[in-house]
Coordinates of C-alpha atoms in Angstrom, one line a residue:
X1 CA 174.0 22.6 90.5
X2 CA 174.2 26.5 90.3
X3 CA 175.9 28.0 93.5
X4 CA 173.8 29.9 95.9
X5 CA 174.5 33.4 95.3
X6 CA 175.6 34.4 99.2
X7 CA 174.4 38.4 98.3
X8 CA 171.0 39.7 97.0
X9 CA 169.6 38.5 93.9
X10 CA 168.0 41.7 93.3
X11 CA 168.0 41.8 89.4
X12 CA 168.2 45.8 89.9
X13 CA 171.8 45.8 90.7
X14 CA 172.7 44.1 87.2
X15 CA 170.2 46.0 85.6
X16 CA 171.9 49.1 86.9
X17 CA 175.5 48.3 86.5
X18 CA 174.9 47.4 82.8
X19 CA 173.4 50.4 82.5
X20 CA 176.2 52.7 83.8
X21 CA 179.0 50.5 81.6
X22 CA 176.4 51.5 79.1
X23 CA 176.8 55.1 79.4
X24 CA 180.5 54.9 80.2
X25 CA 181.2 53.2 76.6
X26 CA 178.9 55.6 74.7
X27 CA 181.1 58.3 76.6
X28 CA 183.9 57.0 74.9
X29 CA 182.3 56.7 71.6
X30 CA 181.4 60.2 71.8
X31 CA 184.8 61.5 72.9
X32 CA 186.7 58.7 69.8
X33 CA 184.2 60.7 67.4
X34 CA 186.0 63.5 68.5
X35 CA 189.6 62.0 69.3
X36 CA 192.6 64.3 67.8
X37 CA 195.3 61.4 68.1
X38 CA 196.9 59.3 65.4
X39 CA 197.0 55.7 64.9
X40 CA 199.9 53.8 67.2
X41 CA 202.0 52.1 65.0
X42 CA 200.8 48.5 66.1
X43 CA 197.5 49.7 65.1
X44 CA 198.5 51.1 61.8
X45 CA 199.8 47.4 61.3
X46 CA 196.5 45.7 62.5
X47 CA 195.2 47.6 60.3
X48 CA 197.3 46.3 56.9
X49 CA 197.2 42.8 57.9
X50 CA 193.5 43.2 57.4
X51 CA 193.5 43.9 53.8
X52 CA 194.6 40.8 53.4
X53 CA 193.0 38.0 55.0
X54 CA 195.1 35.1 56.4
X55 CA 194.8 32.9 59.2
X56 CA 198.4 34.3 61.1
X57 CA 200.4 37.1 60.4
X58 CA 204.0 38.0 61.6
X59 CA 203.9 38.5 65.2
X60 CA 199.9 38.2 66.2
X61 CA 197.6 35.5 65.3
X62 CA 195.2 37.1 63.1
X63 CA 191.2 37.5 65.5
X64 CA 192.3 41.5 65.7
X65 CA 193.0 42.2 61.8
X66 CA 190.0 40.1 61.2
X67 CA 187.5 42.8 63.4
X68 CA 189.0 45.9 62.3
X69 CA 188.5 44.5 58.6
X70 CA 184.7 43.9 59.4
X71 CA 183.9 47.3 60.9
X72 CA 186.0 49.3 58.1
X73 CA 183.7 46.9 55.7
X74 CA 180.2 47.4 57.4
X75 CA 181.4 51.2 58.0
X76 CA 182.5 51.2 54.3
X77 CA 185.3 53.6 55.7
X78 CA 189.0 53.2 57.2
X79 CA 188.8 56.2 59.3
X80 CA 190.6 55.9 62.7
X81 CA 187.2 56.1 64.1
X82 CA 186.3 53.1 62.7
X83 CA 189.5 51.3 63.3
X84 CA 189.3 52.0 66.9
X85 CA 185.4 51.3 67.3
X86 CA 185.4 47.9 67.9
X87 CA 187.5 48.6 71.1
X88 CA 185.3 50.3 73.9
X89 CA 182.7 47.7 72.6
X90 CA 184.2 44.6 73.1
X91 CA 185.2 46.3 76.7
X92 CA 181.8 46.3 77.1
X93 CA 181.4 42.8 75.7
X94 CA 183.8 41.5 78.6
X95 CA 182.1 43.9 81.5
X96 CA 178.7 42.2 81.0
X97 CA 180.0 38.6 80.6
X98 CA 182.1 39.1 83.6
X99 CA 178.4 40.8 85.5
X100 CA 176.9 37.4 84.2
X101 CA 179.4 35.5 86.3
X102 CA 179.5 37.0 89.1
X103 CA 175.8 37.0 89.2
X104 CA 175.8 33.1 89.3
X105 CA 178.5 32.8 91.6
X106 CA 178.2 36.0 94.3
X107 CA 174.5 37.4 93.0
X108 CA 173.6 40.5 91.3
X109 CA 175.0 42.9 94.0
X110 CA 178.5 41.3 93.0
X111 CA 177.4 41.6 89.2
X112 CA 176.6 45.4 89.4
X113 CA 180.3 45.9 91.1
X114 CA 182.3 43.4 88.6
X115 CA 180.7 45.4 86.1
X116 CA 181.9 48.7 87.1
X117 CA 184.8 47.7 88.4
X118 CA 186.5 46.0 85.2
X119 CA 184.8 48.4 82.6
X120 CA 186.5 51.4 84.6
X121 CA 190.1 49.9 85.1
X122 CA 192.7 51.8 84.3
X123 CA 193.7 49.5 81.7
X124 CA 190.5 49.4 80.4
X125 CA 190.2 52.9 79.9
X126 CA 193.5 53.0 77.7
X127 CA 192.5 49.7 75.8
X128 CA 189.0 51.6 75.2
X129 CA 191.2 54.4 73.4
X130 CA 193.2 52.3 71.0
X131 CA 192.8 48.7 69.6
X132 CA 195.0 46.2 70.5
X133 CA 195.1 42.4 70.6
X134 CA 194.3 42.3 74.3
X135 CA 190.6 44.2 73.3
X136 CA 190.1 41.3 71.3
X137 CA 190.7 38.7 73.3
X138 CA 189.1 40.3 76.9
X139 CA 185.5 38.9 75.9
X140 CA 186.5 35.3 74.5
X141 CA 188.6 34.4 77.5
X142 CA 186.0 35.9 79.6
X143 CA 183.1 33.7 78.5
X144 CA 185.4 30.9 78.0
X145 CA 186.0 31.4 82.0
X146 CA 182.3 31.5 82.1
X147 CA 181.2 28.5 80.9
X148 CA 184.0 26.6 82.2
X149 CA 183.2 27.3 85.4
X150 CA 179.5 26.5 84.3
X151 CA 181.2 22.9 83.3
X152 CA 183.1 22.4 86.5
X153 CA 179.2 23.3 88.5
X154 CA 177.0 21.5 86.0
X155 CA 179.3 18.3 84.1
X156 CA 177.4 19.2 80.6
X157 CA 179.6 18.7 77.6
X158 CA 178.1 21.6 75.5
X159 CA 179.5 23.8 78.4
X160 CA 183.0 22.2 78.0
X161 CA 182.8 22.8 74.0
X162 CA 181.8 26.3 74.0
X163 CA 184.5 26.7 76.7
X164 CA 187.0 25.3 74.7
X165 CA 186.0 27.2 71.3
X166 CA 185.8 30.6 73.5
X167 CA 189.1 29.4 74.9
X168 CA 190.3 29.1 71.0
X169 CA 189.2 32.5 70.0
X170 CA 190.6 34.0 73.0
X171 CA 194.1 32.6 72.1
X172 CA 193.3 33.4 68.1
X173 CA 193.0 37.3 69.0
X174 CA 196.7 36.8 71.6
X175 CA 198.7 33.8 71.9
X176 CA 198.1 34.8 75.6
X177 CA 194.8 33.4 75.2
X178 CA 197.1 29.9 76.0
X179 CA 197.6 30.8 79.7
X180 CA 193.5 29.5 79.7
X181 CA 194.6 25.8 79.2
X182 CA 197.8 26.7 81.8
X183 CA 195.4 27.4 84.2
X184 CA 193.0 25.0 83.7
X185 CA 195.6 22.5 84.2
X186 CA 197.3 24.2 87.2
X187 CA 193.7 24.4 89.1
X188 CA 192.5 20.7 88.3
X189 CA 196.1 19.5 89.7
X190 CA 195.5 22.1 92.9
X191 CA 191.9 21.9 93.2
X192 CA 189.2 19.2 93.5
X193 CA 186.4 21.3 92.7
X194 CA 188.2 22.4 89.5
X195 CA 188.9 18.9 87.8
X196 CA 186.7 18.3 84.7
X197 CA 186.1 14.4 84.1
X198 CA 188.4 13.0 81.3
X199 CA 185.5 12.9 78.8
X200 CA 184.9 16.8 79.3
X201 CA 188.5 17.7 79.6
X202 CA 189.1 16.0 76.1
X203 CA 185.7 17.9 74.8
X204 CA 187.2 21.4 76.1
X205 CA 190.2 20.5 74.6
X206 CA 189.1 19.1 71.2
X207 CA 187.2 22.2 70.5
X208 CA 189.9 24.6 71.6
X209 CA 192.2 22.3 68.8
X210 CA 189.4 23.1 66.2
X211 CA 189.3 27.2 66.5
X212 CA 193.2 27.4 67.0
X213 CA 194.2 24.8 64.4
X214 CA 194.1 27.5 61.1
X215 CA 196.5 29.3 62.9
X216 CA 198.7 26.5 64.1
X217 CA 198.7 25.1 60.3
X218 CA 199.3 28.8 59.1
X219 CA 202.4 29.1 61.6
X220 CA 203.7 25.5 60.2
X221 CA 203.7 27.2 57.0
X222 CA 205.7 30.0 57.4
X223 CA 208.7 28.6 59.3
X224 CA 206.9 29.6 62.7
X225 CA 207.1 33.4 62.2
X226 CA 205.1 34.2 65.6
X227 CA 207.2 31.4 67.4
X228 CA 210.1 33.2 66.6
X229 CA 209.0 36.6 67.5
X230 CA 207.3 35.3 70.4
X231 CA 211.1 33.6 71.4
X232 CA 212.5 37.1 70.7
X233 CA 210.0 39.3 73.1
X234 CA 211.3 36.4 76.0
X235 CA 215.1 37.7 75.0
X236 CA 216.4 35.0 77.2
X237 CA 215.4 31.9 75.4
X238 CA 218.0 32.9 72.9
X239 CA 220.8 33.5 75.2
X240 CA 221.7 30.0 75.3
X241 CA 225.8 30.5 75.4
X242 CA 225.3 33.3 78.6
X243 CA 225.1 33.1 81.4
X244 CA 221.5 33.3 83.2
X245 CA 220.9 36.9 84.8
X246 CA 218.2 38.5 87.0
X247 CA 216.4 41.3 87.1
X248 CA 215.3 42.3 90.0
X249 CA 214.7 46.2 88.9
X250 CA 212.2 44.8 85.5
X251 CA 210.6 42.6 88.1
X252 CA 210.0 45.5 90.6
X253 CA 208.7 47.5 87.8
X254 CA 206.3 45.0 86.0
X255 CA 205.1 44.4 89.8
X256 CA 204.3 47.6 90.8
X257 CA 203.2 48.6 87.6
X258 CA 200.1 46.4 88.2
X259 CA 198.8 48.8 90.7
X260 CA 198.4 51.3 87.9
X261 CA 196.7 49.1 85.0
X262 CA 194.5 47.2 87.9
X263 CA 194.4 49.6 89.8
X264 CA 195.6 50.0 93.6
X265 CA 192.8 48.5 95.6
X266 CA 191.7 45.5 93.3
X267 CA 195.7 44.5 93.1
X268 CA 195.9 44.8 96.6
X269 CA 192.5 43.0 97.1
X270 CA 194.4 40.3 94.3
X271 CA 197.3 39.9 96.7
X272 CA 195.3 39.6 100.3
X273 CA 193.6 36.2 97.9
X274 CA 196.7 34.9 97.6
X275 CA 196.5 34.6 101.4
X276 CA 193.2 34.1 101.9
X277 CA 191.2 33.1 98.8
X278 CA 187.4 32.0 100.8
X279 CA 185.5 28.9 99.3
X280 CA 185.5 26.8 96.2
X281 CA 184.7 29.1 93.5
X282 CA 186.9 31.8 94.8
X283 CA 189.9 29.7 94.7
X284 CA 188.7 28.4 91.1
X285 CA 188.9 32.4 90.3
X286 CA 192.5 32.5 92.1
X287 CA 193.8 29.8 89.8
X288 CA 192.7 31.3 87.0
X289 CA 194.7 35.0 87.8
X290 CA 197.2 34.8 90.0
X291 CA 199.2 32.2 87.8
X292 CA 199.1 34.5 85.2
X293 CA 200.9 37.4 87.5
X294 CA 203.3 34.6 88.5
X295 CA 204.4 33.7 85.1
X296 CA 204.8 37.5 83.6
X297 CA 206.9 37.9 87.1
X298 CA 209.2 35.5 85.8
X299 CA 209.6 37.0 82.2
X300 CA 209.9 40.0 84.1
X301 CA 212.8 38.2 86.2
X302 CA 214.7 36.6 83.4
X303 CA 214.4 39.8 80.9
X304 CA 211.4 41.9 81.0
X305 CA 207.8 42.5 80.7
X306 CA 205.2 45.0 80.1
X307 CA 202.9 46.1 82.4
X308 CA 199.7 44.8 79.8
X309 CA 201.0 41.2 79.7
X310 CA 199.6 39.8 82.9
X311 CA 195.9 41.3 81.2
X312 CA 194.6 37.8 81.1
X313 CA 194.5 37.6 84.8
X314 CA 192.3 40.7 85.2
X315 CA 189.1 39.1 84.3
X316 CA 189.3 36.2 86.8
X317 CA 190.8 38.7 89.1
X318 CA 188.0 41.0 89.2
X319 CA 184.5 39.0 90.2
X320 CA 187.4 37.7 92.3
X321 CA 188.5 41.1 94.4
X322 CA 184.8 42.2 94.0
X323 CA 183.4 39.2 95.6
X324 CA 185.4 38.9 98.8
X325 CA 185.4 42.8 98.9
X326 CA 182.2 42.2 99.7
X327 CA 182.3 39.3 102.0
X328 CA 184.1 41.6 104.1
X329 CA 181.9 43.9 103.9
X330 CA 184.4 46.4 102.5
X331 CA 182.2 47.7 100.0
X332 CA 183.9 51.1 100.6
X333 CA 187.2 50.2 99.0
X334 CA 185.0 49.4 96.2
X335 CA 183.3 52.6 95.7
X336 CA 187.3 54.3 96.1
X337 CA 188.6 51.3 93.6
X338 CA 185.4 52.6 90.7
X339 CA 186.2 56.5 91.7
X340 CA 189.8 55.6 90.9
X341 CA 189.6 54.3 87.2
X342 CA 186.4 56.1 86.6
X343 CA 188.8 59.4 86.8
X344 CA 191.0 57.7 84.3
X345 CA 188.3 56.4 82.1
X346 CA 186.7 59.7 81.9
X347 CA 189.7 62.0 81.3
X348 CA 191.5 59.7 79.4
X349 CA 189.3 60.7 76.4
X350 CA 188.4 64.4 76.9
X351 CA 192.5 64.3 77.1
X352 CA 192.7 62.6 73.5
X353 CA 190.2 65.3 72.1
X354 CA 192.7 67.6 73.3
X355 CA 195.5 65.9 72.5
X356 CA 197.7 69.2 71.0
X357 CA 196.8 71.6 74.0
X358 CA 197.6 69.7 76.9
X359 CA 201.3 69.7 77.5
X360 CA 203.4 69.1 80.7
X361 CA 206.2 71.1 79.8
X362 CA 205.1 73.8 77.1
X363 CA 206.7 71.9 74.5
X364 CA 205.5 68.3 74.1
X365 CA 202.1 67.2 74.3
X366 CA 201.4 64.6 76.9
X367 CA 200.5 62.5 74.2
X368 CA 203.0 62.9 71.8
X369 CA 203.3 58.7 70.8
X370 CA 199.7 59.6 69.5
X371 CA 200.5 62.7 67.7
X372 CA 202.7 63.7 64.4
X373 CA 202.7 60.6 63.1
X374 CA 200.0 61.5 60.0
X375 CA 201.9 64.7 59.7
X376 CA 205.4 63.1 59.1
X377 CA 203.5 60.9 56.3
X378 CA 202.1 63.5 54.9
X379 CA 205.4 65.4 54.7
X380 CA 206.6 62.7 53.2
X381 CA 204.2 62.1 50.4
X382 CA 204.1 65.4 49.2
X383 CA 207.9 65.7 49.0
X384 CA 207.8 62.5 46.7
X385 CA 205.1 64.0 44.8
X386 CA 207.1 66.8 44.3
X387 CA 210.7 64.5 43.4
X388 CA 208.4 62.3 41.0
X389 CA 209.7 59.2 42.3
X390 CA 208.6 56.1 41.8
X391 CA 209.0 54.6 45.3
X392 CA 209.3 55.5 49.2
X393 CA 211.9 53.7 51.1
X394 CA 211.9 53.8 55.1
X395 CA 214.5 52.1 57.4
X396 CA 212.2 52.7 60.6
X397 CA 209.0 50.6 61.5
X398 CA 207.0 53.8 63.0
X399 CA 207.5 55.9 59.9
X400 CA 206.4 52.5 57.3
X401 CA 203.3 51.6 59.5
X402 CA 201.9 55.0 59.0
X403 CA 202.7 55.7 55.3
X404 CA 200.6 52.4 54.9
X405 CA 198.1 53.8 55.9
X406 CA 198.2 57.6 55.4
X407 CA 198.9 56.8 52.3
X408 CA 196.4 54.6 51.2
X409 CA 194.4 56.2 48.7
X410 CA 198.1 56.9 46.9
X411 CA 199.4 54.9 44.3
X412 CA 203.2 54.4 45.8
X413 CA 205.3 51.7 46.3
X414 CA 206.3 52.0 49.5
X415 CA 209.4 49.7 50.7
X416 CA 211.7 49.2 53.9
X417 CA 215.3 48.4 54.5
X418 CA 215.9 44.7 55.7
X419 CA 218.5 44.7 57.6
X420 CA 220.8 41.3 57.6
X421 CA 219.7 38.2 59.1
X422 CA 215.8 37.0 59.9
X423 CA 213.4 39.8 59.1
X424 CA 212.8 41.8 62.7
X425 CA 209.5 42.7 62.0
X426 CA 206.5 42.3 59.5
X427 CA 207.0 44.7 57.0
X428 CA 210.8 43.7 56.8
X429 CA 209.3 40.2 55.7
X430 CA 206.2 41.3 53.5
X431 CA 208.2 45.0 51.9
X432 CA 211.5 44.3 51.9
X433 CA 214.0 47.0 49.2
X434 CA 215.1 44.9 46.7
X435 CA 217.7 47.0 44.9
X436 CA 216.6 44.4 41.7
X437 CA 213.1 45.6 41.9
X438 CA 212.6 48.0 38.7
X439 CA 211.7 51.4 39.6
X440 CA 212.8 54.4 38.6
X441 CA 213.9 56.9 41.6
X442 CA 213.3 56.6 45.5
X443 CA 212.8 58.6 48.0
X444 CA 214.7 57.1 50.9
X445 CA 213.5 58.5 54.5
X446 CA 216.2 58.0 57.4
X447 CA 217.3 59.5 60.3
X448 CA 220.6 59.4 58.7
X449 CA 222.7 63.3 57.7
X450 CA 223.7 61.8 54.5
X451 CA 223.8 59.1 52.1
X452 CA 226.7 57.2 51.0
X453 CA 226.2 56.2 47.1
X454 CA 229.1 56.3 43.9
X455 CA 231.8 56.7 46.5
X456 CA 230.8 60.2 47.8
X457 CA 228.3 61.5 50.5
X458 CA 224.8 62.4 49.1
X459 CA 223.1 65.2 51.3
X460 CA 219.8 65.2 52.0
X461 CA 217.1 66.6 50.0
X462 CA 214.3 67.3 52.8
X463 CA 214.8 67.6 56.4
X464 CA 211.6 66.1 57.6
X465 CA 209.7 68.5 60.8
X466 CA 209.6 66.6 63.9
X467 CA 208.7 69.0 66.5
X468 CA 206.0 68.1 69.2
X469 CA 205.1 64.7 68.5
X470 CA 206.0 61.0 68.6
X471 CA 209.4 61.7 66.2
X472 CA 210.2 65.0 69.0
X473 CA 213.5 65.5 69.6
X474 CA 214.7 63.0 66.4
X475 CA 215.3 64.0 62.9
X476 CA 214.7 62.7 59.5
X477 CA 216.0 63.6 56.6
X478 CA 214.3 62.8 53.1
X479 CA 217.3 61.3 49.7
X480 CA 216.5 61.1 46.1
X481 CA 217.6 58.1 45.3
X482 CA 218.9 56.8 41.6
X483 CA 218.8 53.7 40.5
X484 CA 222.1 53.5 40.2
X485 CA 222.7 53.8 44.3
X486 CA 220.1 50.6 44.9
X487 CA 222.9 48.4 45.8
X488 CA 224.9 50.7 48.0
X489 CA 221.1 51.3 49.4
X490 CA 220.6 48.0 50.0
X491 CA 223.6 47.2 52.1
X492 CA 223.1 50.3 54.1

């Protein structure tokens, strides 16, 4: 049976709060038409993996190359518009599925302040600006929570196998997806109310096995590229011969980060449920966040974490902190909590269309990651234009992502340095300098002041401008390279 929903059911209040994350995403469509910044490097890479379609690639499972590739397609163009499109939509996505939720559980009054409350978090606002794997998964795990909260009410197997293949989906756009079936499991051991029978359990379960299993198969494949990177990002599963440290200071910083990217009062709200979490579907919510926060606390402990890898736990977190906010009739907090990220989520974007002009110091923008990175690839093409070489060699990730894809209406060969031992990230894998590869010459890019080669010191042809953008305060220096300097290149 459906829970009674303990506020109005007043279909007005869902009717407006769609409305208003509505406006708020075509807000930020307007202000992306009009966005100055350049792709992040992640996103330049998001972006290649897409030409290409596979079921896993290097570091990600593959959901978020799969959606940029579609949009580019339908838009029949790779501007960074369209790369970043899907974004604020799938934030939109997630707000209404989360409204749809808390409408069954709390009533629409609850709906209309999930709503708002999620599509204007902080985090939200900066995951509206660029895509990234968490966009993806925000609207899988969300109706995944939905309908498995539908199974725990209603004990109908179609609920437990769309949960399960949302579940999939969710995990198929970040591995994070996985702390749904960690959950799952921590609040049916906890919770009563939140065990599934074994014949719905193994449905959920069978299902999630069927939209992850490409990618599990994929991984098998290719010597478990993502389990390795995956074992890399937790640094201390690899430090088997030392000893175990702690770190207190990357806790306290992934902790109180959380105020920012939830924002203050919903965190807050988040940590008063720990205490006091209210009735059965509230505690089903609690189980399905606060482990999350627990887990990343540990990383955080053991090595570090960033502030985004708890995101997961917002989406249970919010109908959550909304609900009992307005148990308690603390519908004020509320109103503060919106004011908050709304101020973020609508400067965040009139900032990015203003990228180059707003600067704290005089010098560097306040955006600077965003900024110069087109220009620097730029630079670079036309200075191997002018060379006539046959090839672009890079030692550095950032500069590599972004000739990808500035350059990718030019016919170059672009290639990076692989440094010794397993490849450290996907281009060293896919576009590694082989000095056998035949070519004619290179133009090397490196931050290095010269280049050793035939037992004397090349200098550098270029020195590449770095001023004011993501390479400030760096330099890069562009080397013709002969063929006859490949192998003192490729041990360099």
């Amino acid at each position: 049976m459906q829970a009674r929903a303990p506020f109005t059911s007043d279909k007005n209040w869902f009717l407006i709060g769609a409305t208003l994350a509505l406006l708020l995403t075509l807000f930020r469509l307007v202000f992306l038409w009009l966005d100055r910044t350049d792709l992040f490097v992640d996103e330049a890479q998001y972006w290649l993996w897409g030409q290409e379609f596979d079921f896993g690639y290097y570091s990600k499972p593959p959901l978020v190359a799969w959606v940029i590739r579609l949009v580019t397609e339908l838009a029949h163009s790779d501007a960074i518009f369209w790369v970043r499109f899907p974004a604020p939509m799938l934030h939109l996505a997630t707000a209404l599925i989360l409204g749809v939720l808390a409408d069954r559980l709390y009533g629409a009054k609850a709906a209309f302040w999930a709503m708002l409350s999620y599509i204007s978090l902080p985090a939200v606002a900066l995951g509206s600006a660029v895509i990234s794997t968490d966009t993806v998964m925000a609207p899988f795990f969300a109706l995944a929570l939905l309908f498995y909260i539908r199974l725990l009410d209603e004990k109908r197997v179609g609920w437990a196998v769309i949960a399960g293949l949302a579940a999939g989906l969710a995990f198929l756009a970040k591995y994070a997806g996985v702390y749904f079936l960690v959950c799952a499991l921590v609040a049916a051991v906890l919770l009563p109310a939140a065990r599934p029978s074994w014949r719905h359990a193994a449905a959920f379960f069978l299902a999630f096995l069927a939209a992850t299993l490409p990618n599990i198969v994929w991984n098998s494949l290719n010597d478990l590229t993502t389990l390795q990177h995956t074992m890399d990002n937790a640094s201390w599963l690899r430090e088997d011969s030392r000893p175990l440290r702690l770190h207190f200071l990357k806790l306290a910083e992934f902790f109180f980060s959380q105020f920012g990217v939830f924002g203050p009062i919903l965190f807050g709200g988040l940590i008063y449920c720990l205490f006091r979490p209210g009735e059965k579907h509230a505690r089903i919510l609690l189980l399905f966040s606060a482990p999350i926060f627990l887990i990343v606390c540990l990383q955080a402990l053991l090595s570090h974490a960033f502030a985004n890898w708890a995101a997961a736990a917002f989406f249970a977190a919010t109908v959550l902190v909304v609900s009992r906010l307005l148990i308690l009739k603390k519908e004020l907090l509320l109103k503060l909590s919106v004011a908050f990220g709304m101020a973020a989520s609508l400067g965040l974007p009139v900032l990015t269309s203003l990228a180059y002009e707003i600067s704290i110091n005089g010098e560097v923008p306040v955006m600077k990651r965003l900024l110069g990175r087109e220009q620097m690839s730029r630079d670079i093409l036309e200075a191997a234009r002018t060379a006539e070489v046959a090839m672009i060699v890079a030692d550095s990730r950032e500069i590599i992502a972004d000739l990808f894809y500035t350059g990718r209406a030019e016919n170059m060969p672009m290639r990076v340095i692989a440094h010794h031992g397993r490849p450290r990230n996907y281009y060293e894998l896919t576009f590694p300098f082989r000095p056998e590869e035949p070519t004619q010459r290179a133009l090397l890019v490196s931050p290095r002041p010269s280049l050793y080669c035939a037992q004397r010191d090349l200098p550098p042809q270029l020195s590449l401008a770095t001023d004011g953008g993501a390479y400030h305060g760096q330099t890069f220096n562009a080397f013709v390279v002969e063929p006859a300097c490949f192998d003192d290149l490729a041990r360099y």
